[in-house]
């Protein structure tokens, strides 16, 4: 029930922000369509912790700034590698990164964070390992140090 | 001279354009598919973020700024997913990545063979 | 301000040209899809910027729709190259990578 209410408010805010017309008639259409979507989603059984991870919210304020900082850093690094004179300064490498998350959702967040930072792309998740392609050895070693892994586990485990 | 926020928004938009162009150059310059994903990632992340942030600063606090924020969120959510899906599809279909520092030399060896 | 928008628009159009070159020379089908996906992201930015350049921020709604369509389009194109149609699961072993 908590998730259904949260989903309704989420949908409603998207609707209100996109609409821009706030007459009674049109807003009631919006409320009706949001209720319909919530009802359909509940019938499909997709309103749960995985679709709407409310339990992650407390950890986000600490994780988001860090990941943004990390993305900016790796953007600058990858740009430098692309623009280096002569040949691009790369040494691609394919490797398995271990994960310490204890749910699928946590591993998905970790894999997406890896892909989000340019220079590393997660290729496949198998078991508790993620196959990663990195643009250079230094980038790969950076990832294998595991700070991102620790932070995602922390984000996931806040209220576990 | 305009007010500082306006200037900041110029800086954001222009530096975002620079990153978009770097991503485009990388897409042409890098040697194989897997490395090109990284170049596309630059455009998808920092380039897009900076341009959208610049537009948000220009817009101020309004409904359009909220739409820009939503645009930012959608790009954030779909970008890595599409990259990952592409990489996985290519990997599972047996496209091998070039590896190691000597990869350009390997090309030369291939040419000779 | 218009100058900044115009410069950014020009930069993005140039970059779209670069991306198109990659989508034409390939060599693998994945390079082409990657290029088209990247082209789509740039289109979203271009639509937003042109909206501000011409003083009509309503264009943002189009950009929003395009951002979502681009993702779905990429997945659909990938599935199509794999299976040959969008619904079936036929597994052809002898597919063309190039």
Coordinates of C-alpha atoms in Angstrom, one line a residue:
Chain A
X1 CA 0.0 0.0 0.0
X2 CA 2.8 2.3 0.8
X3 CA 4.3 1.8 -2.6
X4 CA 0.9 2.4 -4.3
X5 CA 0.5 5.7 -2.6
X6 CA 4.1 6.7 -3.4
X7 CA 3.5 5.7 -7.1
X8 CA 0.4 7.7 -7.2
X9 CA 2.1 10.8 -6.0
X10 CA 5.0 10.3 -8.3
X11 CA 2.8 9.9 -11.3
X12 CA 0.7 12.9 -10.2
X13 CA 3.7 15.2 -9.9
X14 CA 4.9 14.2 -13.4
X15 CA 1.4 14.8 -14.7
X16 CA 1.1 18.2 -13.0
X17 CA 4.6 19.3 -14.2
X18 CA 3.9 18.3 -17.8
X19 CA 0.4 19.7 -17.9
X20 CA 0.5 23.4 -17.2
X21 CA -3.3 23.6 -17.3
X22 CA -4.8 23.6 -13.8
X23 CA -8.6 23.8 -14.3
X24 CA -10.8 21.4 -12.2
X25 CA -11.9 19.4 -15.2
X26 CA -8.4 18.7 -16.6
X27 CA -6.9 18.0 -13.3
X28 CA -9.6 15.5 -12.5
X29 CA -8.7 13.8 -15.7
X30 CA -5.1 13.6 -14.5
X31 CA -6.1 12.2 -11.2
X32 CA -8.3 9.6 -12.9
X33 CA -5.6 8.5 -15.3
X34 CA -3.0 8.2 -12.4
X35 CA -5.4 6.1 -10.4
X36 CA -6.0 3.9 -13.4
X37 CA -2.2 3.4 -13.9
X38 CA -1.8 2.6 -10.2
X39 CA -4.6 0.1 -10.3
X40 CA -3.2 -1.6 -13.5
X41 CA 0.3 -1.7 -12.0
X42 CA -1.0 -3.4 -8.8
X43 CA -3.0 -5.9 -10.9
X44 CA 0.3 -6.7 -12.8
X45 CA 2.0 -7.1 -9.5
X46 CA 4.9 -4.8 -10.3
X47 CA 4.4 -2.4 -7.4
X48 CA 7.1 -3.6 -5.0
X49 CA 10.5 -2.8 -3.5
X50 CA 12.2 -3.5 -6.8
X51 CA 10.1 -1.2 -9.0
X52 CA 9.9 1.6 -6.5
X53 CA 12.9 1.3 -4.2
X54 CA 11.7 3.7 -1.4
X55 CA 14.2 2.1 1.0
X56 CA 17.0 3.6 -1.0
X57 CA 15.9 7.2 -0.5
X58 CA 17.8 7.8 2.8
X59 CA 21.1 6.9 1.2
X60 CA 20.7 8.9 -2.0
X61 CA 21.8 12.3 -0.6
X62 CA 25.2 10.7 0.2
X63 CA 25.5 8.6 -3.0
X64 CA 24.4 11.0 -5.7
X65 CA 27.0 13.8 -5.1
X66 CA 29.7 11.1 -5.0
X67 CA 28.6 9.5 -8.3
X68 CA 28.3 12.9 -10.0
X69 CA 31.8 13.8 -8.9
X70 CA 33.0 10.4 -10.1
X71 CA 31.3 10.8 -13.5
X72 CA 32.8 14.3 -14.0
X73 CA 36.3 12.9 -13.1
X74 CA 36.1 10.0 -15.4
X75 CA 34.7 12.2 -18.2
X76 CA 37.7 14.4 -18.0
X77 CA 40.0 11.4 -17.9
X78 CA 38.4 9.7 -20.9
X79 CA 38.3 13.0 -22.9
X80 CA 42.1 13.3 -22.3
X81 CA 42.6 9.8 -23.5
X82 CA 40.6 10.4 -26.7
X83 CA 42.3 13.7 -27.5
X84 CA 45.8 12.6 -26.8
X85 CA 48.1 13.4 -29.8
X86 CA 49.2 10.6 -32.1
X87 CA 47.2 7.6 -31.1
X88 CA 44.4 7.6 -28.5
X89 CA 46.0 6.8 -25.1
X90 CA 44.1 3.6 -24.4
X91 CA 44.8 0.0 -23.3
X92 CA 41.4 -1.7 -23.3
X93 CA 40.9 -4.5 -20.9
X94 CA 38.1 -7.0 -20.1
X95 CA 37.8 -8.3 -16.6
X96 CA 35.5 -9.6 -13.9
X97 CA 34.7 -7.2 -11.0
X98 CA 33.5 -8.8 -7.7
X99 CA 30.4 -7.4 -6.1
X100 CA 29.4 -7.4 -2.4
X101 CA 25.7 -6.4 -2.8
X102 CA 23.2 -8.8 -1.4
X103 CA 20.3 -8.2 -3.7
X104 CA 19.7 -8.1 -7.5
X105 CA 18.6 -4.5 -7.2
X106 CA 22.0 -3.6 -5.6
X107 CA 23.9 -5.3 -8.4
X108 CA 21.8 -3.5 -11.0
X109 CA 22.6 -0.2 -9.4
X110 CA 26.3 -1.1 -9.3
X111 CA 26.3 -2.2 -12.9
X112 CA 24.5 0.9 -14.0
X113 CA 26.9 3.1 -12.0
X114 CA 29.8 1.4 -13.8
X115 CA 28.2 2.0 -17.2
X116 CA 27.4 5.6 -16.3
X117 CA 31.0 6.5 -15.7
X118 CA 32.6 6.8 -19.1
X119 CA 35.7 4.6 -19.3
X120 CA 34.0 1.5 -17.9
X121 CA 31.0 -0.4 -19.3
X122 CA 29.4 -3.4 -17.6
X123 CA 28.9 -6.1 -20.2
X124 CA 27.2 -8.8 -18.3
X125 CA 26.2 -9.8 -14.8
X126 CA 26.7 -13.4 -13.9
X127 CA 26.2 -14.6 -10.4
X128 CA 27.9 -12.1 -8.1
X129 CA 30.4 -11.0 -10.7
X130 CA 30.2 -8.3 -13.3
X131 CA 32.1 -8.5 -16.6
X132 CA 33.5 -5.0 -17.2
X133 CA 35.2 -3.5 -20.2
X134 CA 37.6 -0.6 -19.3
X135 CA 39.2 1.8 -21.7
X136 CA 42.6 1.7 -19.9
X137 CA 44.4 -0.4 -17.3
X138 CA 44.5 2.6 -14.8
X139 CA 40.7 2.9 -15.1
X140 CA 40.3 -0.8 -14.5
X141 CA 42.6 -0.8 -11.4
X142 CA 40.6 2.2 -10.1
X143 CA 37.4 0.2 -10.3
X144 CA 38.9 -2.9 -8.8
X145 CA 39.9 -0.9 -5.7
X146 CA 36.2 -1.2 -5.0
X147 CA 35.2 2.1 -3.6
X148 CA 32.1 2.3 -5.8
X149 CA 31.2 -1.3 -4.8
X150 CA 31.4 -0.3 -1.1
X151 CA 29.3 2.9 -1.6
X152 CA 26.6 1.0 -3.5
X153 CA 26.5 -1.7 -0.8
X154 CA 26.2 1.1 1.8
X155 CA 23.3 2.7 -0.2
X156 CA 21.5 -0.6 -0.5
X157 CA 22.0 -1.6 3.1
X158 CA 20.9 1.5 4.8
X159 CA 17.6 0.1 6.1
X160 CA 18.0 -3.5 5.3
Chain B
X1 CA 27.6 42.3 -18.6
X2 CA 24.8 40.1 -17.6
X3 CA 24.2 38.8 -14.1
X4 CA 26.5 36.0 -12.8
X5 CA 23.9 33.2 -13.1
X6 CA 23.4 34.0 -16.8
X7 CA 27.2 33.9 -17.3
X8 CA 27.4 30.6 -15.4
X9 CA 24.7 29.2 -17.8
X10 CA 26.8 30.3 -20.8
X11 CA 29.8 28.6 -19.4
X12 CA 27.8 25.4 -18.8
X13 CA 26.2 25.3 -22.2
X14 CA 29.5 26.0 -24.0
X15 CA 31.5 23.5 -22.0
X16 CA 28.7 21.0 -22.6
X17 CA 29.0 21.6 -26.3
X18 CA 32.8 20.9 -26.1
X19 CA 32.2 17.6 -24.4
X20 CA 29.6 16.7 -27.0
X21 CA 32.1 17.3 -29.7
X22 CA 34.8 15.3 -27.8
X23 CA 32.4 12.4 -27.7
X24 CA 31.8 12.8 -31.5
X25 CA 35.6 12.8 -32.1
X26 CA 36.1 9.8 -29.9
X27 CA 33.3 7.9 -31.8
X28 CA 35.4 8.4 -35.0
X29 CA 38.8 8.0 -33.5
X30 CA 38.7 5.0 -31.2
X31 CA 39.6 1.6 -32.7
X32 CA 36.8 -0.8 -31.9
X33 CA 33.2 -1.0 -30.9
X34 CA 33.7 -1.4 -27.1
X35 CA 36.0 1.6 -26.8
X36 CA 33.6 3.7 -28.9
X37 CA 30.9 3.0 -26.2
X38 CA 33.0 5.0 -23.8
X39 CA 33.1 7.9 -26.2
X40 CA 29.4 7.8 -26.7
X41 CA 29.2 7.8 -22.9
X42 CA 30.9 11.2 -22.7
X43 CA 28.2 12.7 -24.9
X44 CA 25.4 11.0 -22.9
X45 CA 26.6 12.0 -19.5
X46 CA 28.6 15.2 -19.0
X47 CA 27.8 16.8 -22.4
X48 CA 24.1 16.4 -22.0
X49 CA 24.1 17.2 -18.3
X50 CA 26.0 20.5 -18.7
X51 CA 23.8 21.7 -21.6
X52 CA 20.6 20.8 -19.7
X53 CA 22.0 22.4 -16.5
X54 CA 22.9 25.5 -18.4
X55 CA 19.4 25.7 -19.9
X56 CA 17.9 25.2 -16.4
X57 CA 20.0 28.1 -15.0
X58 CA 18.9 30.3 -17.9
X59 CA 15.3 29.3 -17.3
X60 CA 15.2 30.0 -13.6
X61 CA 12.6 28.4 -11.3
X62 CA 9.7 27.5 -13.6
X63 CA 7.7 24.7 -15.1
X64 CA 10.1 24.5 -18.0
X65 CA 13.0 24.0 -15.6
X66 CA 11.1 21.0 -14.2
X67 CA 10.7 19.6 -17.7
X68 CA 14.5 20.0 -18.2
X69 CA 15.1 18.2 -14.9
X70 CA 12.8 15.4 -16.2
X71 CA 14.7 15.3 -19.4
X72 CA 17.9 15.0 -17.4
X73 CA 16.4 12.1 -15.4
X74 CA 15.3 10.2 -18.5
X75 CA 18.7 10.6 -20.1
X76 CA 20.2 9.4 -16.9
X77 CA 18.0 6.4 -16.7
X78 CA 18.0 5.3 -20.3
X79 CA 21.6 6.1 -21.3
X80 CA 23.5 3.4 -19.4
X81 CA 20.7 0.9 -20.0
X82 CA 21.1 1.3 -23.8
X83 CA 24.9 1.2 -23.6
X84 CA 24.8 -2.0 -21.5
X85 CA 22.2 -3.7 -23.7
X86 CA 24.3 -2.9 -26.8
X87 CA 27.6 -4.1 -25.2
X88 CA 25.9 -7.3 -23.9
X89 CA 24.3 -8.0 -27.3
X90 CA 27.7 -7.5 -29.1
X91 CA 29.5 -9.6 -26.5
X92 CA 27.1 -12.5 -26.6
X93 CA 27.2 -12.6 -30.4
X94 CA 30.9 -13.1 -30.2
X95 CA 32.3 -9.7 -31.1
X96 CA 35.7 -9.8 -29.3
X97 CA 37.1 -6.6 -27.8
X98 CA 40.6 -5.5 -28.7
X99 CA 42.8 -5.7 -25.6
X100 CA 46.1 -4.4 -24.4
X101 CA 48.3 -1.5 -25.1
X102 CA 49.7 -3.0 -28.3
X103 CA 46.3 -3.2 -30.0
X104 CA 47.2 -0.8 -32.8
X105 CA 50.3 -2.9 -33.5
X106 CA 48.0 -5.9 -33.8
X107 CA 46.2 -4.1 -36.6
X108 CA 49.4 -3.7 -38.4
X109 CA 50.2 -7.4 -37.9
X110 CA 46.8 -8.2 -39.3
X111 CA 47.5 -6.1 -42.3
X112 CA 50.7 -7.8 -43.1
X113 CA 49.3 -11.3 -42.8
Chain C
X1 CA 22.4 34.8 -25.1
X2 CA 21.3 34.0 -28.6
X3 CA 24.9 33.7 -29.6
X4 CA 25.6 31.1 -27.0
X5 CA 22.6 29.0 -28.1
X6 CA 23.6 29.4 -31.7
X7 CA 27.1 28.3 -30.9
X8 CA 26.0 25.2 -28.9
X9 CA 23.5 24.3 -31.7
X10 CA 26.2 24.6 -34.3
X11 CA 28.5 22.4 -32.2
X12 CA 25.8 19.7 -31.8
X13 CA 25.0 19.8 -35.5
X14 CA 28.7 19.3 -36.3
X15 CA 28.9 16.4 -33.9
X16 CA 25.8 14.9 -35.4
X17 CA 27.7 14.9 -38.7
X18 CA 30.6 13.0 -37.1
X19 CA 28.2 10.5 -35.6
X20 CA 26.5 10.0 -39.0
X21 CA 29.9 9.2 -40.5
X22 CA 30.4 6.5 -37.9
X23 CA 27.0 5.1 -38.6
X24 CA 27.8 4.9 -42.3
X25 CA 31.3 3.4 -42.1
X26 CA 30.3 0.9 -39.4
X27 CA 31.9 -1.6 -39.6
X28 CA 29.7 -3.8 -37.3
X29 CA 26.0 -3.4 -36.9
X30 CA 26.6 -2.5 -33.2
X31 CA 28.7 0.5 -34.2
X32 CA 25.8 1.7 -36.3
X33 CA 23.2 1.2 -33.6
X34 CA 25.6 2.9 -31.1
X35 CA 26.0 5.8 -33.5
X36 CA 22.3 6.1 -34.1
X37 CA 21.6 6.0 -30.3
X38 CA 24.2 8.7 -29.7
X39 CA 22.6 10.7 -32.6
X40 CA 19.3 10.4 -30.8
X41 CA 20.7 11.9 -27.6
X42 CA 22.1 14.8 -29.6
X43 CA 18.8 15.3 -31.2
X44 CA 17.2 15.7 -27.8
X45 CA 19.7 18.3 -26.9
X46 CA 19.3 20.0 -30.3
X47 CA 15.5 20.2 -30.0
X48 CA 15.9 21.7 -26.5
X49 CA 18.4 24.3 -27.7
X50 CA 16.5 25.2 -30.8
X51 CA 13.5 25.8 -28.6
X52 CA 15.4 28.4 -26.7
X53 CA 17.1 29.7 -29.8
X54 CA 13.7 30.5 -31.3
X55 CA 12.2 31.6 -28.0
X56 CA 9.7 28.8 -27.9
X57 CA 10.5 26.6 -24.9
X58 CA 7.4 24.5 -25.6
X59 CA 9.8 22.4 -27.7
X60 CA 10.8 20.7 -24.5
X61 CA 7.8 18.5 -24.6
X62 CA 9.0 17.2 -28.0
X63 CA 12.5 16.6 -26.5
X64 CA 11.0 14.7 -23.6
X65 CA 9.1 12.4 -26.0
X66 CA 12.1 12.0 -28.2
X67 CA 14.3 11.0 -25.2
X68 CA 12.0 8.1 -24.4
X69 CA 11.4 7.1 -28.1
X70 CA 15.1 7.0 -28.7
X71 CA 15.7 4.4 -26.0
X72 CA 12.8 2.2 -27.2
X73 CA 14.0 2.6 -30.7
X74 CA 17.5 1.5 -29.8
X75 CA 16.3 -1.6 -28.1
X76 CA 13.9 -2.4 -30.9
X77 CA 16.6 -2.0 -33.6
X78 CA 18.9 -4.3 -31.6
X79 CA 16.2 -6.9 -31.2
X80 CA 15.4 -6.7 -34.9
X81 CA 19.0 -7.2 -35.9
X82 CA 19.2 -10.3 -33.6
X83 CA 15.9 -12.0 -34.4
X84 CA 14.9 -10.6 -37.7
X85 CA 11.5 -9.5 -36.3
X86 CA 10.3 -7.8 -33.2
X87 CA 8.1 -10.5 -31.7
X88 CA 9.7 -13.8 -32.6
X89 CA 12.6 -15.6 -30.8
X90 CA 14.0 -17.5 -33.8
X91 CA 17.7 -18.2 -33.3
X92 CA 19.7 -18.0 -36.5
X93 CA 23.3 -19.0 -35.9
X94 CA 24.6 -17.8 -39.2
X95 CA 24.0 -14.1 -38.7
X96 CA 26.0 -11.3 -40.3
X97 CA 28.1 -9.2 -37.8
X98 CA 29.1 -6.7 -40.5

